[in-house]
PDB file of C-alpha atoms in Angstrom:
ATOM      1  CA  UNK Z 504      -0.276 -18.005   1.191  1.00  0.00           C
ATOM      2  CA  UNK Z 505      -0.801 -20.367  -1.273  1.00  0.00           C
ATOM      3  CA  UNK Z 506       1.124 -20.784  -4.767  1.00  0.00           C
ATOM      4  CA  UNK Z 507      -2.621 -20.374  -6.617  1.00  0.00           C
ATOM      5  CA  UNK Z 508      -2.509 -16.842  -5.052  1.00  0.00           C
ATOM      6  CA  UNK Z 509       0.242 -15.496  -7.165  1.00  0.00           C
ATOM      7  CA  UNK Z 510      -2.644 -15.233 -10.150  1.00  0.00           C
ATOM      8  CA  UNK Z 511      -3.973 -12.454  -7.941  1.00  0.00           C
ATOM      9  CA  UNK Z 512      -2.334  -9.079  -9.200  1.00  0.00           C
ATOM     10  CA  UNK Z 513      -2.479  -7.993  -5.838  1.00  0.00           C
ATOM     11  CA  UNK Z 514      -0.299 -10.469  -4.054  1.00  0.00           C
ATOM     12  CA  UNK Z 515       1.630 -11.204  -7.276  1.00  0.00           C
ATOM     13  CA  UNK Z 516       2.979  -7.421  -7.209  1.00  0.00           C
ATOM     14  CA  UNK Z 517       3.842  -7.475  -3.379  1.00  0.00           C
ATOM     15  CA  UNK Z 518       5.344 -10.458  -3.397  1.00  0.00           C
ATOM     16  CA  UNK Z 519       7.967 -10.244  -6.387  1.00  0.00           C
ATOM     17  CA  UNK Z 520       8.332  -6.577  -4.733  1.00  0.00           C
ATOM     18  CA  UNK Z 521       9.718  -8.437  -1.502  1.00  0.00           C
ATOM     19  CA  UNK Z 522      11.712 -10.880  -3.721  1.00  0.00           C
ATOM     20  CA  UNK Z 523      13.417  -7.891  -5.498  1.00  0.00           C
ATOM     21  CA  UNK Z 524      14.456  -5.914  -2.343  1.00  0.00           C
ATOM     22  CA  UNK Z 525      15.499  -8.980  -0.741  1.00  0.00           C
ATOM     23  CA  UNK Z 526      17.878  -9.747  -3.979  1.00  0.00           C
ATOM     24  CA  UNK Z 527      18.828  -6.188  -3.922  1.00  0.00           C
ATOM     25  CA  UNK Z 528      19.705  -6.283   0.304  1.00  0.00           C
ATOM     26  CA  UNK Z 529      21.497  -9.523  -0.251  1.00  0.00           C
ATOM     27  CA  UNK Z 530      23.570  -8.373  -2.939  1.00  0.00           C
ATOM     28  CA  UNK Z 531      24.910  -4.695  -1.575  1.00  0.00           C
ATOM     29  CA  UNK Z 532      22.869  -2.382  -3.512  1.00  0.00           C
ATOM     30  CA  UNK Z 533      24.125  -4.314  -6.919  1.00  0.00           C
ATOM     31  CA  UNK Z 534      21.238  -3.374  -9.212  1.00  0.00           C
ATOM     32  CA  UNK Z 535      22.858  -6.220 -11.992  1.00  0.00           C
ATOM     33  CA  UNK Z 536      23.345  -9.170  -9.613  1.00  0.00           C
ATOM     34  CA  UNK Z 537      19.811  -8.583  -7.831  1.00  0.00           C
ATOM     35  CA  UNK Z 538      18.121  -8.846 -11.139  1.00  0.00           C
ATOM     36  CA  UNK Z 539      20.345 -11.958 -12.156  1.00  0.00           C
ATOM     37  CA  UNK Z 540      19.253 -13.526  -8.425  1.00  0.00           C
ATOM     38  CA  UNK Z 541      15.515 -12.359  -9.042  1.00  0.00           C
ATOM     39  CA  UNK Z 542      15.282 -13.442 -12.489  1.00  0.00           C
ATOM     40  CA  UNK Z 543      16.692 -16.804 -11.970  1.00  0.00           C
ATOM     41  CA  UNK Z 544      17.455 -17.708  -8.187  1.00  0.00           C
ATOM     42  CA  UNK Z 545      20.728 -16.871  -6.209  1.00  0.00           C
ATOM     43  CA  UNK Z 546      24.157 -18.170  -7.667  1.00  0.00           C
ATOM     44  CA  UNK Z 547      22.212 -19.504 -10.835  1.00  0.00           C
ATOM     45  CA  UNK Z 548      25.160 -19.643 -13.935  1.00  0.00           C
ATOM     46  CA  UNK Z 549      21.564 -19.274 -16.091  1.00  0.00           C
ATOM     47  CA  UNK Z 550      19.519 -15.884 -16.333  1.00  0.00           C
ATOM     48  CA  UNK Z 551      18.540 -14.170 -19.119  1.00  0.00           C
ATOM     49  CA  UNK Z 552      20.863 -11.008 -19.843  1.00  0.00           C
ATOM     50  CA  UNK Z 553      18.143  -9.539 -22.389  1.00  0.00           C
ATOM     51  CA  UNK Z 554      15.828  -9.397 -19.665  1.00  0.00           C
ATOM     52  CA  UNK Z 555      18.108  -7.877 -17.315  1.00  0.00           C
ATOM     53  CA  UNK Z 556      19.383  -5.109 -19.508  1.00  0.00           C
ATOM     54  CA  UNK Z 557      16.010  -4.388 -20.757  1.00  0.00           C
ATOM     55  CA  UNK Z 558      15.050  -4.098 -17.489  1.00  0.00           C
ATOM     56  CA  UNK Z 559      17.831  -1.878 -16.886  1.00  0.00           C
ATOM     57  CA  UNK Z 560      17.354   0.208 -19.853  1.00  0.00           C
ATOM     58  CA  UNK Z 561      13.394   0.672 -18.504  1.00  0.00           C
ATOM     59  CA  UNK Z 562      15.053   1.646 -15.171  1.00  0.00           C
ATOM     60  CA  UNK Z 563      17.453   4.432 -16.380  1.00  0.00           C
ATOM     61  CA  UNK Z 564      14.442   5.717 -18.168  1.00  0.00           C
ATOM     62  CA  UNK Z 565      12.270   6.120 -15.367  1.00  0.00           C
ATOM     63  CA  UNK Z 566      14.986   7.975 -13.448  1.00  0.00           C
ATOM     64  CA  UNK Z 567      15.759  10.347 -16.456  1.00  0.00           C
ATOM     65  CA  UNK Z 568      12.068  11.153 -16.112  1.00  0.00           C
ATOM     66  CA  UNK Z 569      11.343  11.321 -12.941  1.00  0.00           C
ATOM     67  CA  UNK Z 570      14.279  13.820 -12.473  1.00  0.00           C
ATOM     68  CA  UNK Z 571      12.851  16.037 -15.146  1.00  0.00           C
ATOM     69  CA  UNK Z 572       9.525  16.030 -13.146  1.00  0.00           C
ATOM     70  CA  UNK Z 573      11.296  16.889 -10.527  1.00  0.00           C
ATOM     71  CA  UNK Z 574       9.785  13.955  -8.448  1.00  0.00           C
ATOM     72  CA  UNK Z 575      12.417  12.947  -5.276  1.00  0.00           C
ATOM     73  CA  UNK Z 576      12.803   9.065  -4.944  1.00  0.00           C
TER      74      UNK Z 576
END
């Protein structure tokens, strides 16, 4: 693919999807360090730690409500 592709929703989603599982595979399951390696490339000293908590604030979230739905992940 081209870098002009990532505009496309489509692709955009899949491909930060791979990105993320890779980080998350490459770091042992650490939910923290993947995000630091997703949000700002592998063994980067800058990330942004708002971003990662928020996004791990969002994720907590989810799982409180998806176990009150009673929806298996």
């Amino acid at each position: 693919g081209k870098a002009k592709d990532l505009y496309n929703p489509e692709i955009n989603i899949m491909t930060g999807t791979r990105v993320l599982k890779y980080s998350i595979d490459v770091s042992r399951g650490g939910l923290r360090t993947a995000l630091k390696n997703y949000n700002s490339g592998p063994n980067s000293k800058y990330y942004n730690n708002r971003y990662i908590n928020d996004v791990l604030k969002k994720y907590k979230e989810y799982l409180v409500d998806y176990v009150a739905e009673g929806i298996r992940l």
